[in-house]
GROMACS .gro file of C-alpha atoms in nm:
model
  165
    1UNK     CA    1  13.503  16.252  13.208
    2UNK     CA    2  13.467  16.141  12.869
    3UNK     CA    3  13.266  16.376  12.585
    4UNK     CA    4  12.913  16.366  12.546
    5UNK     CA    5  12.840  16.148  12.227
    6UNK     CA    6  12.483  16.310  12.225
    7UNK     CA    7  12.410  16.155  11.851
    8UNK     CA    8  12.438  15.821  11.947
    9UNK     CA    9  12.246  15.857  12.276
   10UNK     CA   10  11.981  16.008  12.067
   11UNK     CA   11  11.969  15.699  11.807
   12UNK     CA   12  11.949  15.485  12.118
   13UNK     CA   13  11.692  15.640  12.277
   14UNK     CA   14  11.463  15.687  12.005
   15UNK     CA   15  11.467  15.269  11.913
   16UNK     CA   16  11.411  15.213  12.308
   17UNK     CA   17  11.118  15.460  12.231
   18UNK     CA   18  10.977  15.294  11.982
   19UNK     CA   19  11.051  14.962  12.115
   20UNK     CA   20  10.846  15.041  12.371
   21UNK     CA   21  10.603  15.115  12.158
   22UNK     CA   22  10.574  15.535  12.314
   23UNK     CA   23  10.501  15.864  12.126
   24UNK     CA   24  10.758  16.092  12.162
   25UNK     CA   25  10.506  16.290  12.345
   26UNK     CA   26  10.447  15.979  12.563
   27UNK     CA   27  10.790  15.972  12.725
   28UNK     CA   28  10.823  16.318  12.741
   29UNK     CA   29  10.476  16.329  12.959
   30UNK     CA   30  10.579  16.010  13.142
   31UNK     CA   31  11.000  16.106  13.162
   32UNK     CA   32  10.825  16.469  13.335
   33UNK     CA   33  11.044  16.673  13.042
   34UNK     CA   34  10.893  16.853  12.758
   35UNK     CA   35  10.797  16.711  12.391
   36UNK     CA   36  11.107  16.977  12.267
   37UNK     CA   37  11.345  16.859  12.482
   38UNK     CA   38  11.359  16.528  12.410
   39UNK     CA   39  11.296  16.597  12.084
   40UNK     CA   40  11.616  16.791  12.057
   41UNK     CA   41  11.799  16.517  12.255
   42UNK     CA   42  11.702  16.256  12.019
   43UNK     CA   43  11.846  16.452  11.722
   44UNK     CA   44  12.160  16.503  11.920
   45UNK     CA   45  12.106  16.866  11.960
   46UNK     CA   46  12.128  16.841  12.358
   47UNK     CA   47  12.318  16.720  12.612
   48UNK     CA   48  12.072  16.599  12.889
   49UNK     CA   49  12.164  16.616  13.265
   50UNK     CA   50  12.192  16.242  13.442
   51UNK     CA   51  11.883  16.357  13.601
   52UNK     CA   52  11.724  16.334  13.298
   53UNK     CA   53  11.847  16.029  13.189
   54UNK     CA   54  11.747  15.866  13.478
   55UNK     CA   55  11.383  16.025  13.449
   56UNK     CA   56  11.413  15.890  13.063
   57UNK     CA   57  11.508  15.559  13.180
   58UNK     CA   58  11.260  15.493  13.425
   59UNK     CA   59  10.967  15.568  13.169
   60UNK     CA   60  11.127  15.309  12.918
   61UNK     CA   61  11.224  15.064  13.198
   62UNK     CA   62  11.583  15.046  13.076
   63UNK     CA   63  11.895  15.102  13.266
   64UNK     CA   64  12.007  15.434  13.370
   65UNK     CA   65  12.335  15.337  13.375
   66UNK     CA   66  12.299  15.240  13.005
   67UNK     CA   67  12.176  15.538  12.907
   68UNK     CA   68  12.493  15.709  13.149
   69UNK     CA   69  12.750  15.540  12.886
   70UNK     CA   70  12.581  15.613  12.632
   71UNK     CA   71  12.598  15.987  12.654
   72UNK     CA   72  12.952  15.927  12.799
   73UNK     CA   73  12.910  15.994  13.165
   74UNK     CA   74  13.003  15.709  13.295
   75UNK     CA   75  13.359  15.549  13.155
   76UNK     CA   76  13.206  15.204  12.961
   77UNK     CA   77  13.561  15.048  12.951
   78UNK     CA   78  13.583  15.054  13.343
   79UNK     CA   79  13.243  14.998  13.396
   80UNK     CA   80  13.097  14.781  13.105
   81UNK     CA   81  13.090  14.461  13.304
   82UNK     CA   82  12.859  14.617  13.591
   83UNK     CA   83  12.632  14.815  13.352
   84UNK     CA   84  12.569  14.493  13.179
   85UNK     CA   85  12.499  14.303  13.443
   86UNK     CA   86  12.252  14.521  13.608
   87UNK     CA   87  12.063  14.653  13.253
   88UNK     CA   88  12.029  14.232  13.173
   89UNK     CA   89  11.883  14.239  13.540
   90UNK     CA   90  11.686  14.505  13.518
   91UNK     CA   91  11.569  14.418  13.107
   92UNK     CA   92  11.410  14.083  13.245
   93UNK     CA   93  11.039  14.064  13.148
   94UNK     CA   94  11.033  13.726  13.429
   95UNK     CA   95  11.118  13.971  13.699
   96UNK     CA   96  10.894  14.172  13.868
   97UNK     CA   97  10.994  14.530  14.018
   98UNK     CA   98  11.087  14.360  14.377
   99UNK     CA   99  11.284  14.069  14.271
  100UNK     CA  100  11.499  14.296  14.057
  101UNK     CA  101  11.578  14.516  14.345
  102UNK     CA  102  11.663  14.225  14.559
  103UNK     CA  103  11.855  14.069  14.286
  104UNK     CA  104  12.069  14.412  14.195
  105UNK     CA  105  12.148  14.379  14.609
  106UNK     CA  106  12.282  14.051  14.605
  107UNK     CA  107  12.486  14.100  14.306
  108UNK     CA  108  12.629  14.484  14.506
  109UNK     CA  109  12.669  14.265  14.838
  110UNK     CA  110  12.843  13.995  14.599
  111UNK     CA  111  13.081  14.269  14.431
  112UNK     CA  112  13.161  14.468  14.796
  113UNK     CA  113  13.253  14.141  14.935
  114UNK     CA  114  13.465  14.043  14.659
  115UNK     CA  115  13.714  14.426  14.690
  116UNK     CA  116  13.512  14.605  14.370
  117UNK     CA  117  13.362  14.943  14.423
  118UNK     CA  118  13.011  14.982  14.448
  119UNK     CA  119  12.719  15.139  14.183
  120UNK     CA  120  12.465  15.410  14.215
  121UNK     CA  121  12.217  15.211  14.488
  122UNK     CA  122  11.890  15.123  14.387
  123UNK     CA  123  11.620  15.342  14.405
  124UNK     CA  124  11.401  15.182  14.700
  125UNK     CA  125  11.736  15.133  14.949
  126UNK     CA  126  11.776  15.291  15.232
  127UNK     CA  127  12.018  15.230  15.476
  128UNK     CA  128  11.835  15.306  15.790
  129UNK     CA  129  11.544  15.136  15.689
  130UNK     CA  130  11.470  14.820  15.858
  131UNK     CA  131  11.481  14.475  15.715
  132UNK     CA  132  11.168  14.393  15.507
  133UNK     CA  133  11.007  14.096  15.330
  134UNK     CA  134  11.255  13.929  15.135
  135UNK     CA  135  11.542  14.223  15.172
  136UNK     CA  136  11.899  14.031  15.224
  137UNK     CA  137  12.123  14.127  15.490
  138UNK     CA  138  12.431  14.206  15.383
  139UNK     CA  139  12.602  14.025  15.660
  140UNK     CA  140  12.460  13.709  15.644
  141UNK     CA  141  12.354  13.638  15.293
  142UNK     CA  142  12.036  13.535  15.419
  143UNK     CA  143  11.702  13.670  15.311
  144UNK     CA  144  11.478  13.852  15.613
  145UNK     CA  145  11.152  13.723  15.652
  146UNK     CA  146  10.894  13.863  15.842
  147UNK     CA  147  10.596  13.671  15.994
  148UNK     CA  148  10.263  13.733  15.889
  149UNK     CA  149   9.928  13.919  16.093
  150UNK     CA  150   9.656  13.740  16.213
  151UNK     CA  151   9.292  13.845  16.219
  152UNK     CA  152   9.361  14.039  16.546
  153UNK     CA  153   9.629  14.224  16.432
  154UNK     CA  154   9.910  14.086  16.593
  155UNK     CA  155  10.249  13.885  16.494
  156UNK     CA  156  10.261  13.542  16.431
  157UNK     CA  157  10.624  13.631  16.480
  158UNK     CA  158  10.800  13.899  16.673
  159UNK     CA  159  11.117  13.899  16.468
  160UNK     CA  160  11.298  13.857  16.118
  161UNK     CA  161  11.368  13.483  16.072
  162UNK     CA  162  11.659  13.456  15.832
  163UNK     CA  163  11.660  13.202  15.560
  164UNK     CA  164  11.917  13.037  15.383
  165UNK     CA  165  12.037  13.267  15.087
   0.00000   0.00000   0.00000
């Protein structure tokens, strides 16, 4: 595992901060980590945990993985390609929450079938879960869709349909 380069994390995080347009004490109260802390981690004086990150992340709506290279836990050489991909996915203000998700599974399904190892899965994913409104199945390419309730309560369809992908 490569060093922690905890200066330039910090540099990074505090433009995403202010990008963002967030008070330090903001993202501390929204990343669930106190004013301090990230303080300290801005000025380069810590070293957070990838749980952290992650928490940090999700209150700026960035990329974990971004922030994972950044502070050097992830090796960016090997894994520059992916991170891009999914923080340009994840960075698009045309996307909402769900299509990114579904998008960030294609692209996975995409990679597994093509031999290359597979990221950290989405938050949302769960294997055992069934299929849901426009989830794609992994085998098929296709995207599940589910039929809608009438008044009554019932099924206008029993099943997933599956569309073309």
């Amino acid at each position: 595992m490569a060093s922690l380069n905890v200066g330039n994390l910090g540099e990074y995080l505090r433009e995403q901060r202010r990008n963002a347009q967030l008070s330090l004490r903001q993202l501390a109260d929204a990343a669930g980590v106190s004013n301090p802390y990230l303080s300290q981690i801005e000025r380069g004086l810590r070293k957070p945990s990838a749980e952290v990150l992650q928490q940090v992340a999700k209150a700026l709506r960035i990329s974990a993985e971004t922030l994972y290279v950044r502070a050097g836990i992830l090796d960016a050489e090997r894994d520059r390609d992916e991170v891009e991909t999914r923080a340009v996915i994840l960075a698009d203000p045309s996307l909402n929450e769900r299509q990114k998700q579904v998008l960030l599974q294609v692209y996975e399904s995409f990679r597994k079938e093509n031999g290359f190892g597979i990221g950290a899965p989405a938050e949302d994913e769960d294997e055992d879960e069934p299929d849901r409104a426009g989830d794609v199945d992994e085998d098929t390419g296709g995207t599940a869709v589910r039929g809608t309730r009438t008044a009554d309560g019932s099924d206008t369809d029993a099943g997933p349909r599956r569309t073309a992908g």
